[in-house]
Amino acid sequence: MALAFDEYGRPFIILKEQDRKSRLRGLDAQKANIAAGRAVARILRTSLGPKGMDKMLQSPDGDVIITNDGATILEQMDVDNQIAKLMVELSQSQDYEIGDGTTGVVVMAGSLLEQAEKLLERGIHPLRVAEGYEVASRIAFDHLEKISQKFEFSPDNIEPLVQTCMTTLSSKIVNRCKLALAEIAVKAVLAVADLERKDVNLDLIKVEGKVGGKLEDTELIYGIVVDKDMSHPQMPKRIEDAKIAILTCPFEPPKPKTKHKVDIDSVEKFQTLRDQERKYFDDMVQKCKDVGATLVICQWGFDDEANHLLMHRNLPAVRWVGGVELELIAIATGGRIVPRFQELSSEKLGRAGIVREKSFGTTKDRMLYIEQCANSRAVTIFIRGGNKMMIEETKRSLHDALCVARNLIRNNSIVYGGGSAEISCSVAVEAAADRHPGVEQYAIRSFAEALDAIPLALAENSGLPPIDTLTAVKAQQIKENNPFCGIDCNDVGTNDMKEQNVFETLIGKQQQILLATQVVKMILKIDDVISPSEY
Amino acid sequence: MPVERLLKDDATEEKGERARMASFVGAMAIADLVKTTLGPKGMDKILQSTGRGRNITVTNDGATILKSLHIDNPAAKVLVDISKVQDDEVGDGTTSVVVLAGELLREAEKLVAMKIHPMTIIAGYRMAVECARDALLRKAMDNKQDSEKFRSDLMNIAMTTLSSKILSQDKEYFAKLAVDAVLRLKGSTNLEAIQILKKPGGSLGDSFLDEGFILDKKIGVGQPKRIENAKILVANTAMDTDKVKIYGARVRVDSMSKVAEIEAAEKQKMREKVQKIIAHGINCFINRQLIYNFPEELFADAGILAIEHADFEGIERLALVTGGEIASTFDNPESVKLGHCKLIEEIMIGEDKLIKFSGVEMGQACTIVLRGASAHVLDEAERSLHDALCVLTQTVADSRVLLGGGWPEMLMAKEVDELARKTPGKRSHAIDAFSRALQAIPTIIADNAGLDSAELVSQLRAEHHKEGSNAGIDVITGGVGDMQKLGISESFKVKQAVLLSATEAAEMILRVDEIITCAPRRREDRM
């Protein structure tokens, strides 16, 4: 620990409780940080690609998660190291922004750090390395743009979109039925997409899972599925041409927010109060009935009496529907959420072609399907699967696929997968490096080498000899001037990713490179780590 | 340079081979645990709870055993989970699914030791499972049209399911009970309509199926004990003091006489309510909530049978059976649907008085009264019966059946074997392994019955190479027998679910190459 002394030679305290903190500075700090970043990348490296392995994570409460999704692994890992946390955030920001490629971005950052370490050992200043990386990332970014292809699709021709989603799904455990799931994802996205504005609101796609059945039973429902049942066991289980009143007020006696007391001091008052109360319930139900509703969906509970009255008036009702679901129902059925009975009117009712209750398995599980809605802009993907972990993993995989489909609708440029884009960028960056004067040249060249890490990891995970395969593919790319050559992970027999139909989105790839570079630059700039030492 | 403290303090990380080993060992340990309960001669387990009282459960049901275990190994948790799902979804085969998954992993472990990559094993397993399922589909029999045959199918399935349980002594009797009960449901899978009542005393053979509905309640004092042509009002309403529900209401009086007045008004209110209820023209009133003495007295005066505090499910079932609706307000008697039944009477089972509703309008519901020597026997009997009922309802929904006694496994094993021979590449090892895992199930059944498993299974295999063989293990005589003649059947849906979920779980565990265990959440230790 460095100590400062004043002119009389007395020690001088700079940090509070200095002796209880550990401190790393200079090259040591950078190396420690790089080691931590690489350690995180190393964990994810084996999950990359169609033959990547899964990780089993046990949460603090003992629940088990099995996943292949980089962002999920890192999120659940409970990382303590500060730099490792940066990597976790890196993968999360890729997840928020693009939704896919969360593993790739971390692996790339790890490999950039690895290369940086070598440069630092040669005595190149970290900032020069960072600048070189910045230049290189720009080159790669532009090169990706160059090799990308536009990619035509229309609501009638969804095949290209399905292909891209299949690439994403093929690295997950659900790859057994990737075609079906990819189709579901694409149809779901197209159902809610605004092709004019090229915008997709993924909130409109609800992903609901229920344990049991087969993965193949997963279906797309043009409507809403709610994990609730009718409030009264004897209400009809199937309503056609439903007019739905969506309420956020309980079928209960009024509870004014201001504090008040109703004093009963005579028999008459007691009786009027009683009558009023009865009338109140009656009015509420009558009001719903009067506007022509045939189904009431309510955010709150019902009093027993109200429940019976509803039943009695032949007005099926659902209670305790969550706020988010309520909103989705409102969007789907074109109804308005009504906060007070007085404001109920017939034009505020939502409409749905069919509402039915469906039961599953041997237990008392029922779900409510609201289908053929007036506005079919809200859809539900209903996942079935052998166990809870499978469903959770399918949810995550589908989320990735949905994001990819959305990205394609926003920007229909694609690059080819299987590491081909990285190899091509690596070649381009390498070539550019030679033209760049100064120390940065080394950093740019290292960047090119770091880009090779992804195809290397892909080859390694697929059981191919990594260096052999990579060099062969690289040579082929340069010889044939074909940027679409990648690693043949599935042993199909061709290296041309165009033939294999392995696509990734351009913005996903670009984002990966930018984010990885940014984080690496940040880590390289740190030269002093002060942390409370262990007690 | 080693990285210090990447993860939190107590977190552990296991990688590669070690992780794989940890999950294999854990999963196989669980499979071995329940292995001995498989088959008609399987043994039971005693489970002692850690809670107060140290309650003991004696069971043979895989799902029940696994549910009660506290497991730390994450891979073992996957197996527990699939058995739970099997229980929820089809109700039976909870042991088989775990054992099969365990065998698949055991075979996979050998392959991994031979340096075959897990992904290759998975690819092989996937091909094998497709092939096995096709084989099952081809061989499944469907007797839906022929109601006579279908019924005998159901009987066989029920008997096969029950034969591995405590009820095996009286399996024929119980199979008949279960089939009768399920056929009454007329195709719905709603098991709630079948009520199972447990009353200690007597022997298991004294159990019976009652056509009507039995409510475990007593009839109020001074009210008729027997009503013919009952009109029943099922209600869910407060019959104590009817609370004023308007928020913030309270009684504030300034003299004693006022209190008396209000009390009288309250009483009057209750009396009116009772009058209204009586005005429905009923002679039986069943309420979910308490009925206080005062209204009870009023009912007794009117000669109405009033039953209080029937639990919620009881009410729902009763409404379902009698065809009435659950009422909470009583202002318009003409539009409330009343329930009907021919006869309500108080009956005695053992020492308890119960109320029986017979001749009910809708014949869909029924009650099975189980009798037995002790609560443990009864609990286990209920679980066994529940399994049988679940399987039967599933079979009613999907009427395809298969033979039992290891027949489907041998059949699949044979097909998968043939596939293995045709498949080039390393995958064929995995396919081969799949077939071995399938054969492990008849082996375990034979082992549990104390038979010479190696001899039997090889005989079986030879039999199955003949076209259209019905051979399976006949545990009673200890040889290979014709399953069709012996009447041992299983539901197709259950077998398919076992096959698919076991493979899915094995695949999931195989794909793992790293286990990260987070630091356990710190709890306030009060010990």
XYZ file of C-alpha atoms in Angstrom, chain A residues 31-32 35-36 39-40 43 46 51-62 64 66 68 76-81 84 171-173 175-176 211-214 232-234 253-255 260-265 267 270 273-274 277-278 281 303-305 308-309 311-312 361-364 366 384 386-390 534, chain B residues 1 3-8 13 15 20 72 74-75 77-78 81-82 85 87-90 117-119 126 192 236 243-252 258 261-262 265-266 269 272 276 289 316 319 324-329 331 335-336 390 394 496 500 504 507-508 510-521:
154
model
C -3.964 -7.835 -15.743
C -6.245 -8.744 -12.889
C -8.120 -12.180 -16.136
C -11.531 -11.665 -14.578
C -12.771 -16.026 -16.829
C -16.343 -14.982 -17.530
C -17.528 -19.987 -18.954
C -18.630 -23.712 -24.561
C -23.443 -27.797 -30.644
C -22.865 -25.668 -27.564
C -23.431 -27.152 -24.151
C -25.794 -25.953 -21.463
C -25.076 -24.726 -18.002
C -26.877 -25.799 -14.916
C -27.368 -23.052 -12.385
C -28.646 -23.452 -8.899
C -30.137 -20.304 -7.469
C -29.736 -19.243 -3.844
C -33.121 -20.760 -3.113
C -32.175 -24.099 -4.589
C -32.406 -25.255 -10.849
C -30.664 -25.178 -17.218
C -27.798 -21.988 -22.998
C -28.030 -16.002 -12.481
C -24.368 -16.538 -11.750
C -24.221 -14.150 -8.850
C -20.913 -12.627 -9.815
C -18.885 -10.803 -7.211
C -15.965 -9.400 -9.134
C -16.992 -9.655 -14.178
C -28.292 -23.499 -30.601
C -30.932 -24.115 -27.962
C -32.308 -27.255 -26.470
C -33.761 -27.316 -31.740
C -35.715 -30.558 -32.068
C -46.136 -27.800 -17.696
C -47.231 -31.008 -19.344
C -47.708 -32.213 -22.870
C -45.087 -32.171 -25.545
C -68.456 -19.350 -10.244
C -68.141 -23.056 -11.040
C -71.469 -23.140 -12.762
C -69.246 -2.421 -1.325
C -67.713 1.006 -1.885
C -64.691 1.904 0.137
C -65.373 7.968 7.473
C -67.745 6.298 9.793
C -71.336 5.425 9.243
C -73.093 5.480 12.539
C -76.103 3.374 13.096
C -78.130 4.590 15.985
C -83.470 0.591 13.814
C -80.055 -0.147 10.243
C -78.415 0.618 5.261
C -79.281 -2.970 4.618
C -76.340 -2.445 0.422
C -78.505 -4.930 -1.416
C -74.908 -4.985 -5.522
C -68.200 -10.602 -2.896
C -70.098 -13.871 -2.569
C -73.366 -12.088 -3.056
C -74.183 -15.190 -7.132
C -76.026 -12.261 -8.636
C -74.400 -16.103 -11.978
C -78.051 -15.475 -11.484
C -54.251 -32.834 -17.213
C -55.596 -34.507 -14.138
C -55.326 -31.573 -11.819
C -57.714 -28.728 -11.623
C -57.982 -24.361 -16.197
C -46.115 -26.912 -23.422
C -42.105 -31.902 -20.154
C -41.002 -29.920 -17.157
C -40.710 -26.456 -15.762
C -37.091 -25.995 -16.743
C -37.875 -26.985 -20.287
C -11.381 -9.302 3.176
C -2.685 -15.108 -13.030
C -8.724 -14.815 -10.752
C -9.744 -14.228 -7.236
C -13.301 -14.103 -6.176
C -15.087 -14.174 -9.465
C -18.178 -15.553 -7.817
C -19.644 -14.837 -4.435
C -18.489 -23.998 -9.838
C -16.809 -27.807 -14.955
C -21.151 -34.242 -15.911
C -29.455 -30.933 -3.134
C -29.472 -30.134 -9.255
C -29.658 -32.998 -11.749
C -34.073 -32.157 -9.094
C -34.698 -32.446 -12.805
C -39.581 -32.496 -11.548
C -40.416 -34.844 -14.409
C -45.206 -33.480 -14.109
C -48.206 -37.190 -11.970
C -50.033 -33.994 -12.870
C -50.430 -34.822 -16.503
C -51.277 -38.516 -16.682
C -19.403 -36.429 -27.358
C -22.652 -35.787 -25.456
C -24.108 -34.034 -28.495
C -33.471 -38.400 -30.578
C -63.383 -33.813 -8.840
C -72.831 -19.763 0.190
C -72.539 -8.256 8.485
C -73.144 -4.835 7.087
C -70.687 -4.778 4.243
C -70.551 -1.047 3.728
C -67.187 0.082 4.871
C -66.895 2.019 8.064
C -70.344 1.243 9.338
C -70.633 0.834 13.048
C -73.300 0.808 15.616
C -73.419 3.705 17.996
C -81.652 1.102 21.604
C -84.010 -2.558 19.450
C -81.125 -3.086 17.138
C -83.871 -5.724 14.173
C -80.925 -7.938 13.602
C -83.349 -9.509 9.561
C -86.553 -12.587 7.127
C -86.934 -16.047 2.154
C -70.566 -21.111 6.010
C -69.288 -27.451 -5.637
C -74.186 -28.381 -6.803
C -78.732 -26.842 -8.335
C -76.868 -23.593 -8.353
C -74.880 -22.083 -5.542
C -76.918 -19.180 -4.284
C -75.898 -16.209 -2.222
C -78.959 -13.990 -2.440
C -84.667 -12.273 -3.288
C -85.302 -17.992 -10.757
C -82.945 -19.890 -8.472
C -56.227 -40.882 -13.640
C -56.851 -40.558 -19.755
C -45.802 -42.286 -24.550
C -40.894 -38.644 -24.144
C -36.236 -35.035 -22.638
C -31.108 -34.909 -22.881
C -31.289 -31.888 -20.660
C -26.528 -34.551 -20.871
C -26.226 -31.110 -22.378
C -24.865 -29.618 -19.191
C -21.145 -29.092 -18.988
C -20.949 -26.727 -16.095
C -22.765 -26.415 -12.807
C -22.721 -23.153 -10.954
C -24.259 -23.224 -7.528
C -24.985 -19.875 -6.000
C -24.365 -19.173 -2.379
C -27.393 -20.339 -0.424
C -29.537 -17.478 0.718
